Amino acid sequence: MRRLYVIGIGAGDPRQVTVQAIEAIGRVDTFFVIGKGEVKRELTEVRAALLAEYADPGHRVVEIADPPRERTVDSAGGYRDVVADWHRRRAELLGRAFDDTDGVGAILVWGDPSLYDSTLRMVERVLEAGTRFDYTVIPGVTSAQSLAAAHRIVLHEIGEPVHITTGRRLREEGVAAGESTLVMLDGECSFTQLTGADLHIWWGAYLGMPDETLIEGPLLAVRDSIVRRRDELRAAKGWIMDIYLLRRS
Ligand SMILES: C[S@@+](CC[C@H](N)C(=O)[O-])C[C@H]1O[C@@H](n2cnc3c(N)ncnc32)[C@H](O)[C@@H]1O
């Protein structure tokens, strides 16, 4: 393989796919799908619909199964080691798949590859391990942008910073004064552990998808309805993706 595209496809709404992404998809011979076992049915369908509409009819899809990931970790250092080991094993599988492929390859990435996605780190590892190819990154609309647009908000106060973090880090660090905090990858409703009466939350699930759900308000007033709604949605669909912004008023 001589060229690889890493293509951001937006965070759920197929109309978020950019013209640049569509042009790249049309040039690809082989699409690599990583970790299909963990990808939920709707997400797989979004990708399949994109390929049906924009890819060359002769394209191939190569699925690369995810190596199993150790889930029990007792510290932040342990967590990083586990993730690094998982990335290394994923990169080995990817390198072998690249070596076996001619022409132009692509990996489609949910949202944008720059935000909580390991694809670019894996691609760098494959290059370091000796497989030779050029690669190009095509940006996509992130779930952070989708959340801001759905709630019609700016992510930060005028001239102030925005902090992007995970549910796990929010539980450890809370929300700093003077900072807006955007939380992703939170399977545990970590906002319920915050007590500040001055906190406001803008929450969104399945953004850009038919089941998009939004709740916004003072944290202490709306947190129980978010937890309840989240449980109902997850029970009905079998999976959920949500993201939220917290800010002190
Ligand atoms: C592995 S990260 C991938 C983020 C992605 N690269 C992006 O640019 O948005 C997955 C997290 O993104 C957020 N997310 C992605 N798509 C979403 C959507 N359509 N609605 C709500 N949250 C979403 C959730 O917090 C989810 O846990």
PDB file of C-alpha atoms and ligand atoms in Angstrom:
ATOM      1  CA  MET A   1       0.000   0.000   0.000  1.00  0.00           C
ATOM      2  CA  ARG A   2       1.409   3.405  -0.992  1.00  0.00           C
ATOM      3  CA  ARG A   3      -1.146   5.818   0.465  1.00  0.00           C
ATOM      4  CA  LEU A   4      -3.462   5.750   3.448  1.00  0.00           C
ATOM      5  CA  TYR A   5      -6.271   8.191   4.201  1.00  0.00           C
ATOM      6  CA  VAL A   6      -7.454   8.642   7.768  1.00  0.00           C
ATOM      7  CA  ILE A   7     -10.895  10.158   7.214  1.00  0.00           C
ATOM      8  CA  GLY A   8     -13.087  11.829   9.862  1.00  0.00           C
ATOM      9  CA  ILE A   9     -16.714  11.089   8.982  1.00  0.00           C
ATOM     10  CA  GLY A  10     -18.527  13.271  11.515  1.00  0.00           C
ATOM     11  CA  ALA A  11     -20.184  12.178  14.748  1.00  0.00           C
ATOM     12  CA  GLY A  12     -23.411  10.578  13.535  1.00  0.00           C
ATOM     13  CA  ASP A  13     -25.225  12.665  10.941  1.00  0.00           C
ATOM     14  CA  PRO A  14     -24.215  11.404   7.468  1.00  0.00           C
ATOM     15  CA  ARG A  15     -24.715  14.958   6.157  1.00  0.00           C
ATOM     16  CA  GLN A  16     -21.700  16.014   8.251  1.00  0.00           C
ATOM     17  CA  VAL A  17     -19.369  14.166   5.890  1.00  0.00           C
ATOM     18  CA  THR A  18     -17.330  16.840   4.111  1.00  0.00           C
ATOM     19  CA  VAL A  19     -16.768  17.185   0.371  1.00  0.00           C
ATOM     20  CA  GLN A  20     -13.060  16.551   1.055  1.00  0.00           C
ATOM     21  CA  ALA A  21     -13.952  13.248   2.778  1.00  0.00           C
ATOM     22  CA  ILE A  22     -16.274  12.216  -0.069  1.00  0.00           C
ATOM     23  CA  GLU A  23     -13.535  12.895  -2.639  1.00  0.00           C
ATOM     24  CA  ALA A  24     -11.026  10.838  -0.641  1.00  0.00           C
ATOM     25  CA  ILE A  25     -13.472   7.940  -0.127  1.00  0.00           C
ATOM     26  CA  GLY A  26     -13.925   7.799  -3.922  1.00  0.00           C
ATOM     27  CA  ARG A  27     -10.157   7.200  -4.387  1.00  0.00           C
ATOM     28  CA  VAL A  28      -9.858   4.288  -1.972  1.00  0.00           C
ATOM     29  CA  ASP A  29      -9.341   0.627  -2.942  1.00  0.00           C
ATOM     30  CA  THR A  30      -9.340  -0.890   0.575  1.00  0.00           C
ATOM     31  CA  PHE A  31     -11.109   0.257   3.739  1.00  0.00           C
ATOM     32  CA  PHE A  32      -9.704  -1.082   7.009  1.00  0.00           C
ATOM     33  CA  VAL A  33     -12.287  -1.515   9.762  1.00  0.00           C
ATOM     34  CA  ILE A  34     -10.728  -1.875  13.195  1.00  0.00           C
ATOM     35  CA  GLY A  35     -12.437  -3.259  16.263  1.00  0.00           C
ATOM     36  CA  LYS A  36     -15.707  -4.068  14.532  1.00  0.00           C
ATOM     37  CA  GLY A  37     -16.736  -6.290  17.441  1.00  0.00           C
ATOM     38  CA  GLU A  38     -17.117  -3.236  19.685  1.00  0.00           C
ATOM     39  CA  VAL A  39     -18.802  -0.995  17.150  1.00  0.00           C
ATOM     40  CA  LYS A  40     -22.533  -0.724  17.657  1.00  0.00           C
ATOM     41  CA  ARG A  41     -24.903  -1.698  14.869  1.00  0.00           C
ATOM     42  CA  GLU A  42     -26.041   1.864  14.025  1.00  0.00           C
ATOM     43  CA  LEU A  43     -22.458   3.071  13.785  1.00  0.00           C
ATOM     44  CA  THR A  44     -21.556   0.226  11.461  1.00  0.00           C
ATOM     45  CA  GLU A  45     -24.589   1.123   9.365  1.00  0.00           C
ATOM     46  CA  VAL A  46     -23.493   4.773   9.048  1.00  0.00           C
ATOM     47  CA  ARG A  47     -20.127   3.591   7.704  1.00  0.00           C
ATOM     48  CA  ALA A  48     -21.708   1.032   5.369  1.00  0.00           C
ATOM     49  CA  ALA A  49     -24.105   3.666   3.968  1.00  0.00           C
ATOM     50  CA  LEU A  50     -21.180   6.015   3.268  1.00  0.00           C
ATOM     51  CA  LEU A  51     -19.286   3.354   1.357  1.00  0.00           C
ATOM     52  CA  ALA A  52     -22.393   2.335  -0.610  1.00  0.00           C
ATOM     53  CA  GLU A  53     -22.936   5.936  -1.673  1.00  0.00           C
ATOM     54  CA  TYR A  54     -19.432   7.310  -2.241  1.00  0.00           C
ATOM     55  CA  ALA A  55     -16.892   4.484  -2.597  1.00  0.00           C
ATOM     56  CA  ASP A  56     -15.772   2.882  -5.850  1.00  0.00           C
ATOM     57  CA  PRO A  57     -17.974  -0.210  -6.425  1.00  0.00           C
ATOM     58  CA  GLY A  58     -14.825  -2.363  -6.624  1.00  0.00           C
ATOM     59  CA  HIS A  59     -13.587  -1.401  -3.130  1.00  0.00           C
ATOM     60  CA  ARG A  60     -12.646  -4.011  -0.508  1.00  0.00           C
ATOM     61  CA  VAL A  61     -13.340  -3.927   3.231  1.00  0.00           C
ATOM     62  CA  VAL A  62     -10.737  -5.602   5.442  1.00  0.00           C
ATOM     63  CA  GLU A  63     -11.824  -6.186   9.030  1.00  0.00           C
ATOM     64  CA  ILE A  64      -9.146  -6.224  11.703  1.00  0.00           C
ATOM     65  CA  ALA A  65     -10.373  -7.791  14.935  1.00  0.00           C
ATOM     66  CA  ASP A  66      -9.460  -5.960  18.131  1.00  0.00           C
ATOM     67  CA  PRO A  67      -6.997  -7.723  20.411  1.00  0.00           C
ATOM     68  CA  PRO A  68      -8.583  -8.210  23.862  1.00  0.00           C
ATOM     69  CA  ARG A  69      -7.970  -5.334  26.293  1.00  0.00           C
ATOM     70  CA  GLU A  70      -7.171  -5.752  29.982  1.00  0.00           C
ATOM     71  CA  ARG A  71      -9.902  -3.796  31.837  1.00  0.00           C
ATOM     72  CA  THR A  72      -8.732  -4.000  35.450  1.00  0.00           C
ATOM     73  CA  VAL A  73      -6.364  -1.155  36.316  1.00  0.00           C
ATOM     74  CA  ASP A  74      -5.558   0.345  39.662  1.00  0.00           C
ATOM     75  CA  SER A  75      -3.904   3.697  38.806  1.00  0.00           C
ATOM     76  CA  ALA A  76      -3.570   6.302  36.036  1.00  0.00           C
ATOM     77  CA  GLY A  77      -0.071   4.893  35.240  1.00  0.00           C
ATOM     78  CA  GLY A  78      -1.516   1.373  35.034  1.00  0.00           C
ATOM     79  CA  TYR A  79      -4.273   2.623  32.744  1.00  0.00           C
ATOM     80  CA  ARG A  80      -1.742   4.237  30.366  1.00  0.00           C
ATOM     81  CA  ASP A  81       0.378   1.038  30.260  1.00  0.00           C
ATOM     82  CA  VAL A  82      -2.669  -1.099  29.457  1.00  0.00           C
ATOM     83  CA  VAL A  83      -3.771   1.272  26.683  1.00  0.00           C
ATOM     84  CA  ALA A  84      -0.215   1.513  25.272  1.00  0.00           C
ATOM     85  CA  ASP A  85       0.055  -2.289  25.152  1.00  0.00           C
ATOM     86  CA  TRP A  86      -3.344  -2.528  23.453  1.00  0.00           C
ATOM     87  CA  HIS A  87      -2.291   0.100  20.864  1.00  0.00           C
ATOM     88  CA  ARG A  88       0.936  -1.838  20.183  1.00  0.00           C
ATOM     89  CA  ARG A  89      -0.968  -5.074  19.535  1.00  0.00           C
ATOM     90  CA  ARG A  90      -3.529  -3.244  17.379  1.00  0.00           C
ATOM     91  CA  ALA A  91      -0.667  -1.643  15.377  1.00  0.00           C
ATOM     92  CA  GLU A  92       0.902  -5.066  14.731  1.00  0.00           C
ATOM     93  CA  LEU A  93      -2.362  -6.333  13.242  1.00  0.00           C
ATOM     94  CA  LEU A  94      -2.761  -3.164  11.186  1.00  0.00           C
ATOM     95  CA  GLY A  95       0.846  -3.393   9.901  1.00  0.00           C
ATOM     96  CA  ARG A  96       0.261  -6.952   8.694  1.00  0.00           C
ATOM     97  CA  ALA A  97      -2.970  -5.902   6.942  1.00  0.00           C
ATOM     98  CA  PHE A  98      -1.207  -2.921   5.260  1.00  0.00           C
ATOM     99  CA  ASP A  99       1.660  -5.153   4.105  1.00  0.00           C
ATOM    100  CA  ASP A 100      -0.845  -7.448   2.383  1.00  0.00           C
ATOM    101  CA  THR A 101      -2.563  -4.593   0.482  1.00  0.00           C
ATOM    102  CA  ASP A 102      -1.833  -2.718  -2.758  1.00  0.00           C
ATOM    103  CA  GLY A 103      -3.216   0.672  -3.872  1.00  0.00           C
ATOM    104  CA  VAL A 104      -4.935   3.268  -1.724  1.00  0.00           C
ATOM    105  CA  GLY A 105      -6.185   2.402   1.761  1.00  0.00           C
ATOM    106  CA  ALA A 106      -8.363   4.263   4.250  1.00  0.00           C
ATOM    107  CA  ILE A 107      -9.537   4.135   7.825  1.00  0.00           C
ATOM    108  CA  LEU A 108     -12.838   5.892   8.538  1.00  0.00           C
ATOM    109  CA  VAL A 109     -12.823   7.549  11.956  1.00  0.00           C
ATOM    110  CA  TRP A 110     -15.888   8.537  13.981  1.00  0.00           C
ATOM    111  CA  GLY A 111     -15.998  12.339  14.442  1.00  0.00           C
ATOM    112  CA  ASP A 112     -12.450  13.619  13.942  1.00  0.00           C
ATOM    113  CA  PRO A 113      -9.206  11.657  14.393  1.00  0.00           C
ATOM    114  CA  SER A 114      -7.750  14.359  16.679  1.00  0.00           C
ATOM    115  CA  LEU A 115     -10.205  13.803  19.540  1.00  0.00           C
ATOM    116  CA  TYR A 116     -10.098  10.691  21.745  1.00  0.00           C
ATOM    117  CA  ASP A 117      -9.250   8.371  18.901  1.00  0.00           C
ATOM    118  CA  SER A 118      -6.183   6.146  18.695  1.00  0.00           C
ATOM    119  CA  THR A 119      -5.991   5.743  14.893  1.00  0.00           C
ATOM    120  CA  LEU A 120      -3.218   8.291  14.292  1.00  0.00           C
ATOM    121  CA  ARG A 121      -1.077   6.857  17.108  1.00  0.00           C
ATOM    122  CA  MET A 122      -1.499   3.387  15.621  1.00  0.00           C
ATOM    123  CA  VAL A 123      -0.612   4.578  12.125  1.00  0.00           C
ATOM    124  CA  GLU A 124       2.579   6.196  13.488  1.00  0.00           C
ATOM    125  CA  ARG A 125       3.461   2.906  15.205  1.00  0.00           C
ATOM    126  CA  VAL A 126       2.960   0.984  11.965  1.00  0.00           C
ATOM    127  CA  LEU A 127       5.356   3.414  10.206  1.00  0.00           C
ATOM    128  CA  GLU A 128       7.888   3.114  13.038  1.00  0.00           C
ATOM    129  CA  ALA A 129       7.737  -0.674  12.690  1.00  0.00           C
ATOM    130  CA  GLY A 130       8.903  -0.349   9.060  1.00  0.00           C
ATOM    131  CA  THR A 131       5.823  -0.525   6.798  1.00  0.00           C
ATOM    132  CA  ARG A 132       6.275   2.240   4.168  1.00  0.00           C
ATOM    133  CA  PHE A 133       3.409   4.489   3.004  1.00  0.00           C
ATOM    134  CA  ASP A 134       2.308   8.147   2.975  1.00  0.00           C
ATOM    135  CA  TYR A 135      -0.742   9.179   4.876  1.00  0.00           C
ATOM    136  CA  THR A 136      -3.186  12.073   4.823  1.00  0.00           C
ATOM    137  CA  VAL A 137      -5.675  13.100   7.496  1.00  0.00           C
ATOM    138  CA  ILE A 138      -9.086  14.447   6.457  1.00  0.00           C
ATOM    139  CA  PRO A 139     -10.797  16.313   9.325  1.00  0.00           C
ATOM    140  CA  GLY A 140     -14.353  15.552  10.435  1.00  0.00           C
ATOM    141  CA  VAL A 141     -17.020  17.235  12.560  1.00  0.00           C
ATOM    142  CA  THR A 142     -16.498  16.255  16.220  1.00  0.00           C
ATOM    143  CA  SER A 143     -19.113  15.346  18.812  1.00  0.00           C
ATOM    144  CA  ALA A 144     -17.958  18.476  20.691  1.00  0.00           C
ATOM    145  CA  GLN A 145     -19.024  20.644  17.753  1.00  0.00           C
ATOM    146  CA  SER A 146     -22.268  18.698  17.394  1.00  0.00           C
ATOM    147  CA  LEU A 147     -23.063  19.320  21.081  1.00  0.00           C
ATOM    148  CA  ALA A 148     -22.346  23.047  20.772  1.00  0.00           C
ATOM    149  CA  ALA A 149     -24.472  23.362  17.626  1.00  0.00           C
ATOM    150  CA  ALA A 150     -27.381  21.345  19.042  1.00  0.00           C
ATOM    151  CA  HIS A 151     -27.512  23.567  22.158  1.00  0.00           C
ATOM    152  CA  ARG A 152     -26.619  26.726  20.156  1.00  0.00           C
ATOM    153  CA  ILE A 153     -23.775  27.579  22.552  1.00  0.00           C
ATOM    154  CA  VAL A 154     -20.148  28.680  22.505  1.00  0.00           C
ATOM    155  CA  LEU A 155     -18.025  26.098  24.331  1.00  0.00           C
ATOM    156  CA  HIS A 156     -16.284  28.708  26.517  1.00  0.00           C
ATOM    157  CA  GLU A 157     -16.866  32.143  28.015  1.00  0.00           C
ATOM    158  CA  ILE A 158     -15.377  35.172  26.205  1.00  0.00           C
ATOM    159  CA  GLY A 159     -11.584  34.774  26.123  1.00  0.00           C
ATOM    160  CA  GLU A 160     -11.704  31.856  28.592  1.00  0.00           C
ATOM    161  CA  PRO A 161     -10.364  28.296  28.146  1.00  0.00           C
ATOM    162  CA  VAL A 162     -12.269  25.084  27.505  1.00  0.00           C
ATOM    163  CA  HIS A 163     -10.999  21.891  29.091  1.00  0.00           C
ATOM    164  CA  ILE A 164     -11.769  18.619  27.269  1.00  0.00           C
ATOM    165  CA  THR A 165     -11.648  15.546  29.465  1.00  0.00           C
ATOM    166  CA  THR A 166     -13.078  12.115  30.263  1.00  0.00           C
ATOM    167  CA  GLY A 167     -15.592  10.981  32.888  1.00  0.00           C
ATOM    168  CA  ARG A 168     -12.791   9.277  34.826  1.00  0.00           C
ATOM    169  CA  ARG A 169     -10.719  12.492  34.999  1.00  0.00           C
ATOM    170  CA  LEU A 170     -13.782  14.569  35.903  1.00  0.00           C
ATOM    171  CA  ARG A 171     -14.337  12.314  38.932  1.00  0.00           C
ATOM    172  CA  GLU A 172     -10.722  12.859  39.980  1.00  0.00           C
ATOM    173  CA  GLU A 173     -10.377  16.565  39.185  1.00  0.00           C
ATOM    174  CA  GLY A 174     -13.824  18.224  39.181  1.00  0.00           C
ATOM    175  CA  VAL A 175     -14.506  21.467  37.318  1.00  0.00           C
ATOM    176  CA  ALA A 176     -11.925  24.242  37.743  1.00  0.00           C
ATOM    177  CA  ALA A 177     -13.125  27.798  38.371  1.00  0.00           C
ATOM    178  CA  GLY A 178     -13.180  30.034  35.273  1.00  0.00           C
ATOM    179  CA  GLU A 179     -13.045  27.063  32.929  1.00  0.00           C
ATOM    180  CA  SER A 180     -15.669  25.306  30.805  1.00  0.00           C
ATOM    181  CA  THR A 181     -15.289  21.514  30.974  1.00  0.00           C
ATOM    182  CA  LEU A 182     -16.362  19.261  28.109  1.00  0.00           C
ATOM    183  CA  VAL A 183     -16.720  15.625  29.163  1.00  0.00           C
ATOM    184  CA  MET A 184     -16.571  12.630  26.823  1.00  0.00           C
ATOM    185  CA  LEU A 185     -16.286   8.872  27.338  1.00  0.00           C
ATOM    186  CA  ASP A 186     -18.310   8.881  30.537  1.00  0.00           C
ATOM    187  CA  GLY A 187     -20.149   5.609  31.119  1.00  0.00           C
ATOM    188  CA  GLU A 188     -20.809   6.446  34.763  1.00  0.00           C
ATOM    189  CA  CYS A 189     -22.651   9.791  34.835  1.00  0.00           C
ATOM    190  CA  SER A 190     -19.675  11.317  36.652  1.00  0.00           C
ATOM    191  CA  PHE A 191     -21.480  14.669  36.857  1.00  0.00           C
ATOM    192  CA  THR A 192     -23.594  13.164  39.674  1.00  0.00           C
ATOM    193  CA  GLN A 193     -20.513  13.324  41.915  1.00  0.00           C
ATOM    194  CA  LEU A 194     -20.278  17.121  41.599  1.00  0.00           C
ATOM    195  CA  THR A 195     -22.034  19.239  44.182  1.00  0.00           C
ATOM    196  CA  GLY A 196     -21.554  22.902  43.128  1.00  0.00           C
ATOM    197  CA  ALA A 197     -24.910  24.719  43.177  1.00  0.00           C
ATOM    198  CA  ASP A 198     -23.502  27.146  40.562  1.00  0.00           C
ATOM    199  CA  LEU A 199     -22.814  24.451  37.914  1.00  0.00           C
ATOM    200  CA  HIS A 200     -24.775  24.385  34.648  1.00  0.00           C
ATOM    201  CA  ILE A 201     -24.849  21.383  32.282  1.00  0.00           C
ATOM    202  CA  TRP A 202     -25.550  21.026  28.570  1.00  0.00           C
ATOM    203  CA  TRP A 203     -25.968  17.290  27.828  1.00  0.00           C
ATOM    204  CA  GLY A 204     -26.537  15.492  24.511  1.00  0.00           C
ATOM    205  CA  ALA A 205     -26.901  11.854  23.468  1.00  0.00           C
ATOM    206  CA  TYR A 206     -26.914  10.305  19.950  1.00  0.00           C
ATOM    207  CA  LEU A 207     -26.103  13.726  18.490  1.00  0.00           C
ATOM    208  CA  GLY A 208     -26.923  13.981  14.795  1.00  0.00           C
ATOM    209  CA  MET A 209     -28.851  10.713  14.865  1.00  0.00           C
ATOM    210  CA  PRO A 210     -32.608  10.115  14.799  1.00  0.00           C
ATOM    211  CA  ASP A 211     -32.668   9.563  18.593  1.00  0.00           C
ATOM    212  CA  GLU A 212     -30.783  12.767  19.435  1.00  0.00           C
ATOM    213  CA  THR A 213     -31.727  13.838  22.981  1.00  0.00           C
ATOM    214  CA  LEU A 214     -30.773  17.106  24.695  1.00  0.00           C
ATOM    215  CA  ILE A 215     -31.137  18.257  28.304  1.00  0.00           C
ATOM    216  CA  GLU A 216     -29.819  21.526  29.701  1.00  0.00           C
ATOM    217  CA  GLY A 217     -30.111  23.406  33.003  1.00  0.00           C
ATOM    218  CA  PRO A 218     -28.620  23.929  36.469  1.00  0.00           C
ATOM    219  CA  LEU A 219     -26.792  20.675  37.298  1.00  0.00           C
ATOM    220  CA  LEU A 220     -28.533  20.000  40.605  1.00  0.00           C
ATOM    221  CA  ALA A 221     -31.963  20.606  39.021  1.00  0.00           C
ATOM    222  CA  VAL A 222     -31.536  18.385  35.935  1.00  0.00           C
ATOM    223  CA  ARG A 223     -28.986  15.722  36.880  1.00  0.00           C
ATOM    224  CA  ASP A 224     -31.585  13.143  38.000  1.00  0.00           C
ATOM    225  CA  SER A 225     -33.586  13.554  34.793  1.00  0.00           C
ATOM    226  CA  ILE A 226     -30.392  13.077  32.745  1.00  0.00           C
ATOM    227  CA  VAL A 227     -29.549   9.863  34.621  1.00  0.00           C
ATOM    228  CA  ARG A 228     -33.128   8.585  34.209  1.00  0.00           C
ATOM    229  CA  ARG A 229     -33.352   9.484  30.502  1.00  0.00           C
ATOM    230  CA  ARG A 230     -29.897   8.024  29.856  1.00  0.00           C
ATOM    231  CA  ASP A 231     -30.881   4.722  31.497  1.00  0.00           C
ATOM    232  CA  GLU A 232     -34.127   4.553  29.494  1.00  0.00           C
ATOM    233  CA  LEU A 233     -32.372   5.289  26.191  1.00  0.00           C
ATOM    234  CA  ARG A 234     -29.570   2.823  26.821  1.00  0.00           C
ATOM    235  CA  ALA A 235     -32.045   0.108  27.831  1.00  0.00           C
ATOM    236  CA  ALA A 236     -34.143   0.721  24.702  1.00  0.00           C
ATOM    237  CA  LYS A 237     -31.230   0.767  22.217  1.00  0.00           C
ATOM    238  CA  GLY A 238     -28.643  -1.387  23.971  1.00  0.00           C
ATOM    239  CA  TRP A 239     -25.935   1.319  23.742  1.00  0.00           C
ATOM    240  CA  ILE A 240     -25.490   5.043  24.264  1.00  0.00           C
ATOM    241  CA  MET A 241     -23.038   7.774  23.305  1.00  0.00           C
ATOM    242  CA  ASP A 242     -23.285  11.026  25.236  1.00  0.00           C
ATOM    243  CA  ILE A 243     -21.228  14.131  25.870  1.00  0.00           C
ATOM    244  CA  TYR A 244     -21.716  17.210  28.036  1.00  0.00           C
ATOM    245  CA  LEU A 245     -20.394  20.640  28.901  1.00  0.00           C
ATOM    246  CA  LEU A 246     -20.175  21.915  32.485  1.00  0.00           C
ATOM    247  CA  ARG A 247     -19.604  25.525  33.522  1.00  0.00           C
ATOM    248  CA  ARG A 248     -19.971  27.551  36.706  1.00  0.00           C
ATOM    249  CA  SER A 249     -22.379  30.436  36.323  1.00  0.00           C
TER     250      SER A 249
HETATM  251  C1  LIG B   1     -13.876   7.352  21.381  1.00  0.00           C
HETATM  252  S1  LIG B   1     -14.579   8.930  21.536  1.00  0.00           S
HETATM  253  C2  LIG B   1     -14.553   9.442  19.861  1.00  0.00           C
HETATM  254  C3  LIG B   1     -14.753  10.921  19.678  1.00  0.00           C
HETATM  255  C4  LIG B   1     -14.724  11.337  18.214  1.00  0.00           C
HETATM  256  N1  LIG B   1     -13.428  11.146  17.620  1.00  0.00           N
HETATM  257  C5  LIG B   1     -15.153  12.775  18.008  1.00  0.00           C
HETATM  258  O1  LIG B   1     -14.489  13.490  17.247  1.00  0.00           O
HETATM  259  O2  LIG B   1     -16.181  13.166  18.555  1.00  0.00           O
HETATM  260  C6  LIG B   1     -16.265   8.507  21.810  1.00  0.00           C
HETATM  261  C7  LIG B   1     -16.978   9.545  22.661  1.00  0.00           C
HETATM  262  O3  LIG B   1     -17.348  10.640  21.845  1.00  0.00           O
HETATM  263  C8  LIG B   1     -18.604  11.146  22.240  1.00  0.00           C
HETATM  264  N2  LIG B   1     -19.510  11.020  21.068  1.00  0.00           N
HETATM  265  C9  LIG B   1     -19.158  10.635  19.827  1.00  0.00           C
HETATM  266  N3  LIG B   1     -20.202  10.706  18.995  1.00  0.00           N
HETATM  267  C10 LIG B   1     -21.245  11.146  19.719  1.00  0.00           C
HETATM  268  C11 LIG B   1     -22.606  11.436  19.419  1.00  0.00           C
HETATM  269  N4  LIG B   1     -23.098  11.270  18.179  1.00  0.00           N
HETATM  270  N5  LIG B   1     -23.405  11.870  20.421  1.00  0.00           N
HETATM  271  C12 LIG B   1     -22.929  12.041  21.675  1.00  0.00           C
HETATM  272  N6  LIG B   1     -21.658  11.803  22.018  1.00  0.00           N
HETATM  273  C13 LIG B   1     -20.814  11.356  21.051  1.00  0.00           C
HETATM  274  C14 LIG B   1     -19.044  10.344  23.447  1.00  0.00           C
HETATM  275  O4  LIG B   1     -18.613  11.024  24.608  1.00  0.00           O
HETATM  276  C15 LIG B   1     -18.282   9.061  23.261  1.00  0.00           C
HETATM  277  O5  LIG B   1     -18.074   8.423  24.511  1.00  0.00           O
END
